[in-house]
C-alpha positions as a Python dict, from the first residue, in 0.01 Angstrom:
ca = {
    (1, 'M'): (0, 0, 0),
    (2, 'A'): (304, -179, 151),
    (3, 'S'): (401, -97, 510),
    (4, 'A'): (705, -213, 708),
    (5, 'T'): (647, -360, 1057),
    (6, 'R'): (888, -465, 1333),
    (7, 'C'): (660, -742, 1458),
    (8, 'P'): (306, -852, 1385),
    (9, 'A'): (184, -738, 1730),
    (10, 'A'): (322, -384, 1713),
    (11, 'P'): (278, -228, 1372),
    (12, 'R'): (470, 92, 1309),
    (13, 'P'): (232, 390, 1281),
    (14, 'L'): (214, 538, 937),
    (15, 'R'): (332, 899, 910),
    (16, 'Q'): (67, 1141, 786),
    (17, 'R'): (158, 1358, 494),
    (18, 'A'): (161, 1722, 604),
    (19, 'R'): (-75, 1942, 407),
    (20, 'V'): (9, 2308, 372),
    (21, 'Q'): (-257, 2560, 276),
    (22, 'V'): (-131, 2851, 69),
    (23, 'V'): (-328, 3175, 78),
    (24, 'R'): (-301, 3380, -238),
    (25, 'C'): (-421, 3726, -329),
    (26, 'C'): (-628, 3827, -631),
    (27, 'E'): (-429, 4046, -869),
    (28, 'D'): (-89, 3934, -739),
    (29, 'T'): (-139, 3574, -858),
    (30, 'L'): (-432, 3595, -1099),
    (31, 'G'): (-339, 3398, -1408),
    (32, 'V'): (-5, 3282, -1263),
    (33, 'P'): (51, 2908, -1322),
    (34, 'R'): (67, 2714, -999),
    (35, 'S'): (292, 2417, -928),
    (36, 'R'): (123, 2081, -882),
    (37, 'R'): (218, 1776, -681),
    (38, 'P'): (150, 1423, -810),
    (39, 'T'): (-208, 1302, -816),
    (40, 'Y'): (-322, 1078, -527),
    (41, 'D'): (-599, 823, -497),
    (42, 'G'): (-940, 974, -438),
    (43, 'E'): (-887, 1296, -630),
    (44, 'Q'): (-1092, 1172, -920),
    (45, 'D'): (-1378, 1122, -675),
    (46, 'Q'): (-1325, 1473, -546),
    (47, 'A'): (-1349, 1614, -895),
    (48, 'Q'): (-1673, 1424, -947),
    (49, 'R'): (-1815, 1558, -621),
    (50, 'F'): (-1723, 1919, -709),
    (51, 'P'): (-1779, 1944, -1087),
    (52, 'E'): (-1805, 2323, -1067),
    (53, 'L'): (-1431, 2327, -998),
    (54, 'V'): (-1345, 2141, -1318),
    (55, 'T'): (-1318, 2325, -1648),
    (56, 'P'): (-1321, 2197, -2007),
    (57, 'Y'): (-945, 2257, -2003),
    (58, 'G'): (-870, 2056, -1689),
    (59, 'A'): (-919, 2068, -1316),
    (60, 'S'): (-936, 2401, -1140),
    (61, 'S'): (-653, 2534, -925),
    (62, 'Y'): (-895, 2501, -634),
    (63, 'L'): (-874, 2119, -649),
    (64, 'P'): (-562, 2021, -451),
    (65, 'H'): (-282, 1820, -614),
    (66, 'T'): (-436, 1822, -962),
    (67, 'Q'): (-231, 1827, -1277),
    (68, 'H'): (-146, 2175, -1406),
    (69, 'Y'): (-319, 2313, -1713),
    (70, 'P'): (-244, 2654, -1864),
    (71, 'P'): (-501, 2907, -1738),
    (72, 'P'): (-757, 3048, -1981),
    (73, 'P'): (-687, 3398, -2114),
    (74, 'R'): (-765, 3681, -1877),
    (75, 'P'): (-1052, 3911, -1975),
    (76, 'R'): (-919, 4211, -2163),
    (77, 'R'): (-1109, 4452, -1941),
    (78, 'I'): (-1306, 4475, -1619),
    (79, 'V'): (-1549, 4765, -1661),
    (80, 'L'): (-1727, 4914, -1361),
    (81, 'V'): (-2061, 5079, -1447),
    (82, 'R'): (-2280, 5278, -1209),
    (83, 'H'): (-2654, 5260, -1264),
    (84, 'G'): (-2834, 5538, -1448),
    (85, 'E'): (-3024, 5812, -1272),
    (86, 'S'): (-3279, 5659, -1033),
    (87, 'E'): (-3598, 5782, -877),
    (88, 'G'): (-3410, 5811, -549),
    (89, 'N'): (-3142, 6031, -708),
    (90, 'V'): (-3400, 6296, -796),
    (91, 'D'): (-3635, 6253, -499),
    (92, 'E'): (-3491, 6127, -170),
    (93, 'A'): (-3844, 6098, -35),
    (94, 'A'): (-3886, 5794, -260),
    (95, 'Y'): (-3689, 5590, -4),
    (96, 'T'): (-3958, 5661, 257),
    (97, 'R'): (-4228, 5481, 57),
    (98, 'V'): (-4042, 5239, -175),
    (99, 'P'): (-3790, 4975, -59),
    (100, 'D'): (-3441, 5060, -182),
    (101, 'P'): (-3411, 4741, -393),
    (102, 'R'): (-3727, 4843, -583),
    (103, 'I'): (-3617, 5196, -676),
    (104, 'G'): (-3614, 5212, -1057),
    (105, 'L'): (-3463, 5434, -1323),
    (106, 'T'): (-3606, 5765, -1439),
    (107, 'P'): (-3651, 5823, -1815),
    (108, 'R'): (-3321, 6011, -1802),
    (109, 'G'): (-3165, 5715, -1625),
    (110, 'W'): (-3271, 5486, -1911),
    (111, 'R'): (-3095, 5723, -2151),
    (112, 'H'): (-2785, 5711, -1929),
    (113, 'A'): (-2787, 5331, -1954),
    (114, 'E'): (-2833, 5324, -2332),
    (115, 'D'): (-2564, 5589, -2387),
    (116, 'C'): (-2325, 5393, -2165),
    (117, 'G'): (-2402, 5076, -2362),
    (118, 'R'): (-2312, 5243, -2691),
    (119, 'S'): (-1988, 5378, -2541),
    (120, 'L'): (-1906, 5035, -2403),
    (121, 'R'): (-1962, 4873, -2739),
    (122, 'R'): (-1729, 5122, -2908),
    (123, 'L'): (-1465, 5051, -2646),
    (124, 'V'): (-1470, 4671, -2673),
    (125, 'S'): (-1516, 4656, -3052),
    (126, 'T'): (-1264, 4918, -3162),
    (127, 'G'): (-1031, 4951, -2863),
    (128, 'A'): (-671, 4834, -2845),
    (129, 'G'): (-641, 4467, -2936),
    (130, 'A'): (-1006, 4428, -3034),
    (131, 'G'): (-1069, 4141, -3275),
    (132, 'D'): (-1381, 4004, -3439),
    (133, 'D'): (-1457, 3760, -3156),
    (134, 'W'): (-1499, 4006, -2866),
    (135, 'K'): (-1771, 3939, -2609),
    (136, 'V'): (-1904, 4079, -2284),
    (137, 'Y'): (-1999, 3904, -1960),
    (138, 'F'): (-2206, 4088, -1697),
    (139, 'Y'): (-2225, 4073, -1319),
    (140, 'V'): (-2518, 4277, -1191),
    (141, 'S'): (-2659, 4387, -857),
    (142, 'P'): (-3012, 4250, -803),
    (143, 'Y'): (-3158, 4597, -735),
    (144, 'R'): (-3419, 4716, -982),
    (145, 'R'): (-3219, 5021, -1096),
    (146, 'T'): (-2913, 4811, -1179),
    (147, 'L'): (-3116, 4542, -1356),
    (148, 'E'): (-3282, 4815, -1564),
    (149, 'T'): (-2940, 4965, -1636),
    (150, 'L'): (-2824, 4623, -1754),
    (151, 'R'): (-3118, 4604, -1995),
    (152, 'G'): (-3035, 4950, -2125),
    (153, 'L'): (-2671, 4852, -2175),
    (154, 'G'): (-2776, 4530, -2347),
    (155, 'R'): (-2955, 4715, -2625),
    (156, 'A'): (-2614, 4795, -2774),
    (157, 'F'): (-2521, 4426, -2814),
    (158, 'E'): (-2640, 4134, -3025),
    (159, 'A'): (-2722, 3813, -2841),
    (160, 'Q'): (-2408, 3635, -2968),
    (161, 'R'): (-2190, 3911, -2817),
    (162, 'I'): (-2320, 3847, -2464),
    (163, 'A'): (-2129, 3557, -2311),
    (164, 'G'): (-2344, 3549, -2000),
    (165, 'V'): (-2499, 3732, -1704),
    (166, 'R'): (-2480, 3657, -1335),
    (167, 'E'): (-2695, 3830, -1075),
    (168, 'E'): (-2463, 3894, -781),
    (169, 'P'): (-2618, 4008, -447),
    (170, 'R'): (-2277, 4108, -310),
    (171, 'L'): (-2272, 4392, -565),
    (172, 'R'): (-2582, 4550, -408),
    (173, 'E'): (-2597, 4903, -272),
    (174, 'Q'): (-2474, 4988, 77),
    (175, 'D'): (-2764, 4910, 310),
    (176, 'F'): (-2890, 5231, 474),
    (177, 'G'): (-3164, 5056, 672),
    (178, 'N'): (-3513, 4961, 562),
    (179, 'F'): (-3767, 5233, 485),
    (180, 'Q'): (-3573, 5555, 532),
    (181, 'D'): (-3711, 5854, 719),
    (182, 'R'): (-3594, 6161, 528),
    (183, 'E'): (-3518, 6382, 829),
    (184, 'K'): (-3356, 6098, 1022),
    (185, 'M'): (-3133, 6016, 726),
    (186, 'R'): (-3024, 6378, 705),
    (187, 'V'): (-2917, 6360, 1070),
    (188, 'E'): (-2746, 6022, 1021),
    (189, 'K'): (-2545, 6149, 723),
    (190, 'E'): (-2427, 6447, 928),
    (191, 'I'): (-2319, 6208, 1205),
    (192, 'R'): (-2140, 5997, 941),
    (193, 'R'): (-1952, 6306, 822),
    (194, 'R'): (-1821, 6365, 1175),
    (195, 'Y'): (-1759, 5997, 1255),
    (196, 'G'): (-1594, 5897, 925),
    (197, 'R'): (-1749, 5782, 599),
    (198, 'F'): (-1581, 5442, 590),
    (199, 'F'): (-1654, 5315, 940),
    (200, 'Y'): (-1991, 5471, 1024),
    (201, 'R'): (-2267, 5208, 1024),
    (202, 'F'): (-2622, 5324, 961),
    (203, 'P'): (-2882, 5192, 1209),
    (204, 'N'): (-3016, 4860, 1075),
    (205, 'G'): (-2776, 4906, 782),
    (206, 'E'): (-2412, 4884, 679),
    (207, 'S'): (-2093, 5082, 688),
    (208, 'A'): (-1856, 5103, 394),
    (209, 'A'): (-1635, 4865, 594),
    (210, 'D'): (-1919, 4610, 585),
    (211, 'V'): (-1942, 4654, 207),
    (212, 'Y'): (-1564, 4599, 193),
    (213, 'D'): (-1605, 4260, 362),
    (214, 'R'): (-1863, 4129, 116),
    (215, 'I'): (-1676, 4274, -181),
    (216, 'T'): (-1372, 4077, -65),
    (217, 'G'): (-1580, 3761, -102),
    (218, 'F'): (-1701, 3867, -445),
    (219, 'R'): (-1347, 3942, -555),
    (220, 'E'): (-1250, 3585, -472),
    (221, 'T'): (-1546, 3458, -675),
    (222, 'L'): (-1443, 3674, -969),
    (223, 'R'): (-1087, 3553, -943),
    (224, 'A'): (-1204, 3190, -937),
    (225, 'D'): (-1431, 3251, -1238),
    (226, 'I'): (-1136, 3393, -1431),
    (227, 'D'): (-905, 3109, -1326),
    (228, 'I'): (-1143, 2828, -1419),
    (229, 'G'): (-1252, 2991, -1744),
    (230, 'R'): (-1619, 3054, -1670),
    (231, 'F'): (-1620, 3305, -1956),
    (232, 'Q'): (-1456, 3059, -2195),
    (233, 'P'): (-1700, 2791, -2325),
    (234, 'P'): (-1546, 2467, -2458),
    (235, 'G'): (-1348, 2536, -2772),
    (236, 'E'): (-1399, 2912, -2746),
    (237, 'R'): (-1100, 3045, -2555),
    (238, 'N'): (-1118, 3416, -2616),
    (239, 'P'): (-865, 3682, -2512),
    (240, 'E'): (-1117, 3950, -2610),
    (241, 'M'): (-1358, 3885, -2325),
    (242, 'N'): (-1478, 4190, -2133),
    (243, 'V'): (-1627, 4164, -1783),
    (244, 'V'): (-1877, 4435, -1683),
    (245, 'L'): (-1988, 4498, -1324),
    (246, 'V'): (-2319, 4687, -1309),
    (247, 'S'): (-2349, 4818, -956),
    (248, 'H'): (-2366, 5125, -730),
    (249, 'G'): (-2132, 5417, -666),
    (250, 'L'): (-1995, 5329, -323),
    (251, 'T'): (-1982, 4956, -398),
    (252, 'L'): (-1770, 5016, -708),
    (253, 'R'): (-1533, 5248, -522),
    (254, 'V'): (-1492, 4982, -253),
    (255, 'F'): (-1421, 4724, -526),
    (256, 'L'): (-1138, 4941, -658),
    (257, 'M'): (-1010, 4996, -305),
    (258, 'R'): (-1000, 4622, -241),
    (259, 'W'): (-845, 4535, -578),
    (260, 'Y'): (-565, 4790, -563),
    (261, 'K'): (-519, 4773, -182),
    (262, 'W'): (-593, 5141, -126),
    (263, 'T'): (-603, 5274, 228),
    (264, 'V'): (-913, 5405, 403),
    (265, 'R'): (-791, 5762, 360),
    (266, 'Q'): (-732, 5706, -12),
    (267, 'F'): (-1081, 5561, -45),
    (268, 'E'): (-1240, 5854, 133),
    (269, 'G'): (-1075, 6091, -114),
    (270, 'L'): (-1248, 5930, -414),
    (271, 'N'): (-1538, 6100, -589),
    (272, 'N'): (-1853, 5917, -687),
    (273, 'L'): (-1911, 5812, -1046),
    (274, 'A'): (-2180, 5996, -1236),
    (275, 'N'): (-2502, 5808, -1311),
    (276, 'G'): (-2425, 5586, -1609),
    (277, 'G'): (-2053, 5653, -1561),
    (278, 'A'): (-1784, 5388, -1601),
    (279, 'V'): (-1430, 5311, -1489),
    (280, 'V'): (-1221, 5081, -1709),
    (281, 'M'): (-957, 4843, -1574),
    (282, 'Q'): (-765, 4716, -1876),
    (283, 'T'): (-469, 4483, -1912),
    (284, 'G'): (-142, 4659, -1982),
    (285, 'S'): (163, 4533, -2165),
    (286, 'G'): (258, 4301, -1877),
    (287, 'G'): (-88, 4157, -1824),
    (288, 'R'): (-205, 4334, -1507),
    (289, 'Y'): (-510, 4557, -1488),
    (290, 'S'): (-441, 4930, -1479),
    (291, 'L'): (-671, 5232, -1486),
    (292, 'L'): (-413, 5422, -1693),
    (293, 'V'): (-445, 5202, -2002),
    (294, 'H'): (-780, 5361, -2084),
    (295, 'H'): (-803, 5670, -1862),
    (296, 'S'): (-577, 5975, -1861),
    (297, 'V'): (-393, 6107, -1557),
    (298, 'E'): (-629, 6406, -1554),
    (299, 'E'): (-934, 6178, -1545),
    (300, 'L'): (-793, 5979, -1255),
    (301, 'R'): (-713, 6297, -1061),
    (302, 'E'): (-1069, 6414, -1117),
    (303, 'F'): (-1189, 6079, -981),
    (304, 'G'): (-981, 6146, -668),
    (305, 'L'): (-661, 5947, -713),
    (306, 'T'): (-356, 6097, -543),
    (307, 'D'): (-10, 6121, -698),
    (308, 'D'): (94, 5803, -512),
    (309, 'M'): (-207, 5614, -647),
    (310, 'I'): (-144, 5738, -1002),
    (311, 'E'): (222, 5637, -978),
    (312, 'D'): (110, 5288, -877),
    (313, 'Q'): (-124, 5275, -1177),
    (314, 'M'): (171, 5361, -1400),
    (315, 'W'): (355, 5064, -1249),
    (316, 'Q'): (48, 4840, -1295),
    (317, 'K'): (42, 4936, -1663),
    (318, 'T'): (362, 4743, -1741),
    (319, 'A'): (386, 4494, -1453),
    (320, 'R'): (321, 4122, -1488),
    (321, 'P'): (88, 3908, -1276),
    (322, 'G'): (270, 3789, -967),
    (323, 'E'): (489, 4098, -936),
    (324, 'L'): (452, 4334, -641),
    (325, 'N'): (506, 4709, -626),
    (326, 'Y'): (722, 4731, -316),
    (327, 'N'): (746, 5109, -352),
    (328, 'F'): (372, 5171, -323),
    (329, 'I'): (251, 5359, -17),
    (330, 'T'): (87, 5052, 140),
    (331, 'N'): (416, 4859, 124),
    (332, 'G'): (654, 5137, 224),
    (333, 'P'): (738, 5336, 539),
    (334, 'S'): (467, 5598, 484),
    (335, 'F'): (277, 5487, 796),
    (336, 'F'): (569, 5586, 1020),
    (337, 'T'): (703, 5927, 1115),
    (338, 'H'): (1034, 5846, 1284),
    (339, 'F'): (1228, 5774, 963),
    (340, 'N'): (1268, 6145, 897),
    (341, 'D'): (1372, 6326, 1215),
    (342, 'H'): (1345, 6660, 1038),
    (343, 'A'): (988, 6612, 918),
    (344, 'P'): (773, 6892, 1069),
    (345, 'L'): (474, 6794, 1281),
    (346, 'P'): (134, 6898, 1143),
    (347, 'T'): (4, 7228, 1274),
    (348, 'T'): (-323, 7260, 1465),
    (349, 'Q'): (-478, 7426, 1160),
    (350, 'Q'): (-374, 7131, 938),
    (351, 'L'): (-521, 6882, 1186),
    (352, 'D'): (-848, 7078, 1191),
    (353, 'Q'): (-859, 7069, 811),
    (354, 'I'): (-807, 6692, 816),
    (355, 'D'): (-1090, 6651, 1067),
    (356, 'Q'): (-1321, 6852, 843),
    (357, 'I'): (-1243, 6626, 547),
    (358, 'Y'): (-1268, 6293, 728),
}
């Protein structure tokens, strides 16, 4: 590389190129083409040292300064499935003698899993936009009850329909501690009710806020997998891919909270999924994932979504990746009270009711 000098004894220092790191968010930029700067020496070596960041269609967006390639198609759906009925669901004393990760399904729980698998197959094979090349890709919690649920789901699919499976520890159940004393857990859950469901941390365990932190990491992994085309083998780009997360009730609610940027209060208003139940996030006409493409307004209200959350899902249904809903509650003035001088203050009775809920 040529460099200009004033004299041989005092070479002019070379200016370092400034490098700017851009932080992006999952759904806001998922699938949005990114601009690329020219390639510099050494990047080929970087690609060789990190082959997991290079796809059959080009280098990943996580390699800096690489040439742009169109992103693979987004999965048609992200389906969240709660495990079938477990031994712990019917007998809480099971947690006192069996480690939580080893709690298995009951016979009824196996039927839940198989019924859910048949419903899932109907959805992906006959739903809107379904073609002949549809496939499913699973992420599963490593707990016994979720692995057994996965096997029950899998009975509805031929081998060629399953694009892959990844065991993902970050999808595990909220940690309530090790062996659980039944009476102590009853007391702890009452304390959690008074303290707040999201922030209360069980002794030797986790709070929902802790689950939120690890789900944030998983969300980034999922986004990277989508961006680099992990579901799209060479020569098999497929817009009819369906991603299925087999996990636990609270973990799945936290995933939705993180994806759609719901507040703590909105999260705490959600109801748990039934054993073997599912929530479907499906791409709308603009390409973003919305709960209202598959579910009805009534179903979402039953799940616990407020009018504001449902209105945002209506927006998600037609919005494009990269667009932001500036009118949603988390982006607007709803956190402040001084914008409306005539707004009445809550009464003591209303505050007591709020305390009872949260």
